C-alpha positions in Angstrom: 0.0 0.0 0.0 2.8 2.4 0.9 4.7 1.5 -2.3 1.5 2.0 -4.3 1.1 5.5 -2.7 4.7 6.4 -3.5 4.3 5.3 -7.2 1.1 7.4 -7.4 2.8 10.5 -6.0 5.7 10.0 -8.5 3.2 9.7 -11.4 1.4 12.8 -10.4 4.7 14.7 -10.1 5.7 13.5 -13.5 2.4 14.6 -15.0 2.8 17.9 -13.3 6.3 18.4 -14.9 4.8 17.4 -18.2 2.1 20.1 -18.0 4.7 22.7 -16.9 6.9 21.8 -19.7 4.1 22.0 -22.2 3.0 25.3 -20.8 6.6 26.7 -21.1 6.8 25.5 -24.7 3.5 27.3 -25.5 4.8 30.5 -24.0 8.0 30.2 -26.0 6.0 29.7 -29.1 4.3 33.1 -28.6 7.3 35.0 -27.5 9.2 37.2 -30.0 12.4 35.5 -30.9 14.1 38.6 -32.4 13.3 42.2 -33.0 15.0 44.1 -35.8 15.5 47.8 -35.5 16.0 49.9 -38.6 17.4 53.3 -37.6 17.5 56.1 -40.1 18.6 59.5 -38.5 18.5 62.8 -40.3 21.1 63.1 -43.1 20.1 66.4 -44.6 20.6 70.0 -43.6 18.4 72.6 -41.9 16.9 73.9 -45.1 16.0 72.1 -48.2 18.4 69.2 -48.4 16.8 65.9 -47.2 19.9 63.8 -47.5 19.3 60.1 -47.9 15.6 60.3 -46.8 14.1 59.0 -50.1 16.7 56.2 -50.2 15.7 55.2 -46.7 12.1 55.0 -47.8 13.2 52.7 -50.6 15.0 50.6 -48.1 11.9 50.3 -46.0 9.8 49.4 -49.1 12.3 46.6 -50.0 11.9 45.1 -46.5 8.1 45.2 -46.9 8.4 43.4 -50.2 10.8 40.8 -48.7 8.3 40.1 -45.8 5.6 39.6 -48.4 7.8 37.3 -50.4 8.3 35.1 -47.3 4.6 35.4 -46.4 5.1 37.2 -43.0 7.3 37.1 -40.0 7.8 34.1 -37.8 8.2 35.1 -34.2 10.1 38.2 -35.3 9.2 41.9 -35.4 10.6 44.8 -37.4 10.5 48.3 -36.0 11.6 51.4 -38.0 12.8 54.7 -36.6 12.7 57.2 -39.5 13.7 60.8 -39.1 11.1 62.5 -41.3 12.4 66.1 -40.9 15.4 67.7 -39.2 13.6 67.7 -35.9 10.8 65.1 -36.1 10.8 61.4 -36.3 8.4 58.4 -36.2 8.7 54.9 -34.8 6.9 52.4 -37.0 6.3 48.7 -36.9 6.2 46.7 -40.2 3.1 44.6 -39.8 1.9 41.8 -42.1 -1.9 41.3 -42.7 -3.8 39.6 -45.5 -0.6 39.1 -47.5 0.4 42.8 -47.4 3.2 44.4 -45.3 2.7 48.0 -44.2 3.8 50.5 -41.6 1.9 51.0 -38.4 2.8 54.1 -36.4 3.8 53.4 -32.8 5.2 56.7 -31.6 5.9 60.3 -32.8 9.1 62.1 -31.7 8.9 65.9 -31.8 12.0 68.1 -31.5 14.4 65.1 -31.7 18.1 64.8 -32.9 19.9 61.5 -32.9 23.2 63.3 -32.3 22.1 64.4 -28.9 23.2 62.2 -26.0 20.3 60.0 -24.8 18.2 60.1 -28.0 19.3 56.7 -29.5 19.1 55.0 -26.1 15.6 56.4 -25.7 14.6 55.0 -29.0 16.1 51.6 -28.2 14.3 51.6 -24.9 11.0 52.3 -26.7 11.8 49.4 -29.1 12.2 47.1 -26.1 9.0 48.4 -24.6 6.9 48.0 -27.8 8.6 44.8 -29.0 10.3 42.8 -26.2 12.3 39.9 -27.6 14.9 37.3 -26.7 17.3 39.0 -29.1 17.8 42.3 -31.0 19.6 43.3 -34.2 20.2 46.8 -35.5 20.3 48.0 -39.1 21.6 51.5 -39.4 21.5 53.8 -42.5 23.4 57.1 -42.8 26.5 58.7 -44.2 29.8 57.6 -42.8 33.6 57.8 -42.9 34.9 55.1 -40.7 36.3 55.9 -37.3 37.4 59.5 -38.0 36.3 62.3 -35.7 34.2 65.2 -37.0 36.3 67.9 -35.2 39.5 66.7 -36.9 38.2 67.7 -40.4 39.0 71.2 -41.5 36.2 71.4 -44.1 33.8 69.0 -42.7 31.1 68.7 -43.9 30.5 71.5 -46.4 32.0 70.1 -49.6 29.6 67.2 -50.0 26.4 68.8 -51.1 27.2 69.8 -54.6 29.1 66.6 -55.2 26.5 64.1 -54.3 24.4 63.4 -57.5 26.6 64.1 -60.5 28.5 61.9 -63.0 31.9 62.7 -64.4 30.3 65.2 -66.8 28.5 66.9 -63.9 25.2 65.5 -65.1 22.7 64.6 -62.4 22.1 60.9 -61.6 19.6 59.3 -59.3 21.7 56.8 -57.4 25.1 57.4 -56.2 27.5 56.8 -53.3 26.3 57.1 -49.7 29.5 58.9 -49.0 28.2 62.1 -50.6 31.7 62.9 -51.8 34.7 64.8 -50.4 35.9 64.9 -46.9 32.4 65.8 -45.8 31.2 62.2 -45.7 32.0 61.0 -42.2 31.2 58.2 -39.9 29.3 60.4 -37.5 26.1 58.7 -38.5 24.1 61.6 -39.8 24.1 64.5 -42.1 26.5 65.2 -45.0 26.0 69.0 -44.8 26.0 70.1 -41.2 27.8 69.0 -38.0 24.6 69.3 -36.0 23.4 65.8 -36.8 26.6 63.8 -36.4 27.4 61.0 -34.0 30.7 59.4 -33.0 31.0 55.6 -33.0 32.0 55.7 -29.3 28.7 57.5 -28.7 26.7 54.9 -30.5 28.3 52.2 -28.3 27.5 54.2 -25.2 23.9 54.6 -26.3 23.5 50.9 -26.9 24.9 50.2 -23.4 22.7 52.9 -21.9 19.7 51.0 -23.2 21.0 47.8 -21.6 20.9 46.1 -25.0 23.3 43.6 -26.5 22.8 43.1 -30.3 23.1 40.0 -32.4 24.5 42.2 -35.1 24.8 45.7 -36.4 24.4 46.1 -40.1 26.0 49.4 -41.3 24.3 50.6 -44.4 27.0 53.3 -44.3 30.3 53.9 -46.0 33.7 52.9 -44.6 32.4 51.2 -41.4 34.3 48.0 -42.0 37.4 49.0 -40.1 39.2 47.5 -37.1 38.9 50.8 -35.2 35.1 50.7 -35.3 35.0 47.0 -34.6 37.1 47.6 -31.4 34.7 50.4 -30.3 31.6 48.2 -30.7 33.0 44.8 -29.7 31.2 44.8 -26.3 27.7 45.7 -27.6 27.3 43.4 -30.6 28.2 39.9 -31.6 28.8 40.7 -35.2 29.2 43.7 -37.5 28.1 43.6 -41.2 29.7 46.5 -43.0 31.7 47.8 -46.0 35.4 48.9 -45.6 34.8 51.1 -48.7 32.0 53.2 -50.1 28.4 52.0 -50.6 26.2 53.1 -53.5 23.3 55.3 -52.4 20.9 52.5 -53.2 22.3 50.8 -50.1 21.7 47.3 -49.1 19.5 45.2 -51.5 17.2 44.3 -48.6 14.7 42.3 -50.7 17.3 39.8 -51.7 19.3 39.9 -48.4 16.4 39.8 -46.0 16.1 36.0 -45.8 19.8 35.8 -44.7 19.5 38.6 -42.2 16.5 37.0 -40.3 15.5 33.7 -38.9 18.5 31.4 -38.9 20.9 34.2 -39.8 23.3 33.4 -42.6 26.1 36.0 -42.6 27.8 34.4 -45.5 24.6 34.4 -47.5 24.0 38.1 -46.6 27.4 39.2 -47.8 27.3 37.1 -50.9 23.8 38.4 -51.8 25.1 42.0 -51.6 28.0 41.0 -53.8 25.8 39.3 -56.4 23.4 42.3 -56.5 26.2 44.8 -57.1 28.1 42.6 -59.5 25.2 42.9 -61.8 24.2 46.5 -60.9 24.4 49.4 -63.3 27.4 50.6 -61.2 29.0 47.2 -60.6 31.0 48.1 -57.5 30.8 47.1 -53.9 32.1 45.0 -51.0 30.6 43.7 -47.8 32.0 41.7 -44.9 31.1 40.1 -41.6 33.2 40.9 -38.5 33.1 38.5 -35.5 33.5 40.8 -32.6 34.4 38.0 -30.2 37.7 37.8 -32.0 38.7 41.5 -31.8 40.5 41.2 -28.5 42.6 38.3 -29.8 43.6 40.5 -32.7 44.5 43.3 -30.3 46.9 41.0 -28.5 48.5 39.8 -31.7 48.9 43.3 -33.1 50.4 44.6 -29.9 53.1 41.9 -30.2 53.6 42.9 -33.8 53.9 46.6 -33.1 56.4 45.9 -30.3 58.6 44.2 -32.9 58.1 46.0 -36.2 57.9 49.6 -37.3 56.2 50.4 -40.6 58.4 51.7 -43.4 56.7 54.8 -44.7 58.2 54.2 -48.2 55.9 51.1 -48.4 52.7 53.1 -47.9 52.1 53.6 -51.6 52.3 49.8 -52.1 49.6 48.9 -49.6 46.1 48.4 -51.0 44.0 51.5 -50.5 40.3 51.0 -49.8 39.2 54.6 -50.3 39.4 57.2 -53.0 41.2 60.0 -51.3 44.1 59.8 -53.8 41.5 60.8 -56.4 41.5 64.2 -54.9 45.2 64.5 -54.2 45.0 63.5 -50.5 46.6 60.7 -48.5 44.8 57.4 -48.1 43.0 56.9 -44.8 41.7 53.3 -45.1 44.2 50.5 -46.1 43.5 46.8 -46.4 44.4 45.3 -43.0 46.1 42.1 -44.2 48.1 43.8 -47.0 49.3 46.4 -44.4 50.5 43.5 -42.1 52.2 41.8 -45.1 54.2 45.0 -45.6 55.0 45.3 -41.9 55.9 41.7 -40.8 58.8 39.6 -42.1 58.5 36.6 -39.8 56.6 33.9 -41.7 55.4 32.1 -38.5 53.9 35.4 -37.2 52.3 36.1 -40.5 50.7 32.7 -40.5 49.4 33.3 -37.0 48.0 36.6 -38.1 46.3 35.2 -41.2 44.7 32.4 -39.1 43.3 34.9 -36.7 42.1 37.1 -39.5 40.0 34.3 -40.9 38.3 34.0 -37.5 37.9 37.7 -37.2 36.4 38.2 -40.7 34.9 34.9 -41.7 33.0 36.1 -44.7 33.9 38.8 -47.2 33.1 39.6 -50.8 34.3 42.3 -53.2 34.0 43.3 -56.8 37.3 43.7 -58.7 36.9 47.5 -58.5 35.4 49.7 -55.8 33.6 53.0 -56.1 34.4 56.4 -54.9 32.5 59.7 -55.2 35.3 61.7 -53.7 36.2 63.6 -56.9 32.6 64.9 -57.0 31.6 62.2 -59.5 31.5 58.4 -59.4 34.8 56.7 -60.4 36.5 53.5 -59.3 39.8 52.0 -58.4 41.2 48.5 -58.7 41.2 46.0 -55.8 44.2 43.6 -55.9 44.3 42.7 -52.2 41.3 42.3 -50.0 41.0 40.8 -46.6 37.6 42.3 -45.7 38.8 44.8 -43.1 40.5 48.2 -43.2 43.0 49.8 -40.9 44.4 53.3 -40.7 47.7 52.7 -38.8 49.9 53.5 -41.9 47.9 56.6 -42.9 49.5 60.0 -43.3 46.3 61.8 -43.9 45.9 64.9 -41.6 42.7 63.5 -40.1 44.3 60.2 -39.3 47.3 62.0 -37.8 45.0 64.1 -35.6 42.6 61.3 -34.6 44.0 57.8 -34.8 45.9 57.9 -31.5 42.6 58.8 -29.7 41.0 55.6 -30.8 40.7 52.7 -28.4 42.2 50.4 -31.0 45.4 52.4 -31.3 45.8 52.8 -27.6 45.3 49.1 -27.0 47.8 48.0 -29.7 50.7 50.5 -29.3 
């Protein structure tokens, strides 16, 4: 009798666990697996220039088409922050109903500027409130110029405006480089024509931390963000970075073809290859995209610190290192060099080079480039050959005045020298 009672109790406990387990599974089925944030700050000026606004609307439309193509979102949500004027913005959600994806307004932001401290973190907090999820990913569209600091540019950013949409004969075109041309296109995540709307990468990292958010990836639909200095600054707030070490055409990411790789079971290789295939067949067939594994950045820091303690770069070799920008097109020094090609010209020890290359494969597991890359720096679209490409740029060998002023302020440089 006592044994029978014990067996009965055990059976009831087992059934109880089964019901709890089933209940947990049901809750998980209804919980948002991942929320994607598309963040589009103001990129125009304070008068009539709207910057990349209409390209951003195209990007949003492509995502809507992609969601319709895959017949909805599976336990995922997409929120869009779009700066609609210099001082107003709207937070939308892309919803899917009756086979159609459309924008649903969640919140209006009056008198807002993403360059002001606390704005981006407020938006990210709102995203977490409206669409709580197990995981988040950020897609960011803007102008950009790598790690460089706005105050280190003499002419920033006033040379871009007249250069943005002309060809080599100064005829207007509809789709051109995100960089907006000249030294005006910076990484400060905002406008190409006024300093008021610019953000440092370090500030972006601080805003993500302030929101208590860690991202699965950051996709930079922005020029020149695939550099080791930026990866170092963001390594603690995201697992991966998807970015270009060079310029990106103003069309931006081909979201409709890339979307299936950026969502669900994320396929970073597929995303980068999809970008490459699109631009390989584009009317301006230039572009590169890479994936950076941020968990490997500190390993590369340790390795480069050892290298820098042993070797000093021969300035006469600078002209032989692969450039990944078009500054030479306007008679200026290169800022962004191919990382591995730089190390090949720096290190002579084969064992150390092998160690570096193995680490580089872990740091940048996926990368694709066309044989030529675009630049709008002369004020019209041109291109330059790519003979060496490791997927990541570095500015250590640069003699550009902006690099001289700013490089030693970066966390990367301080950690490796």
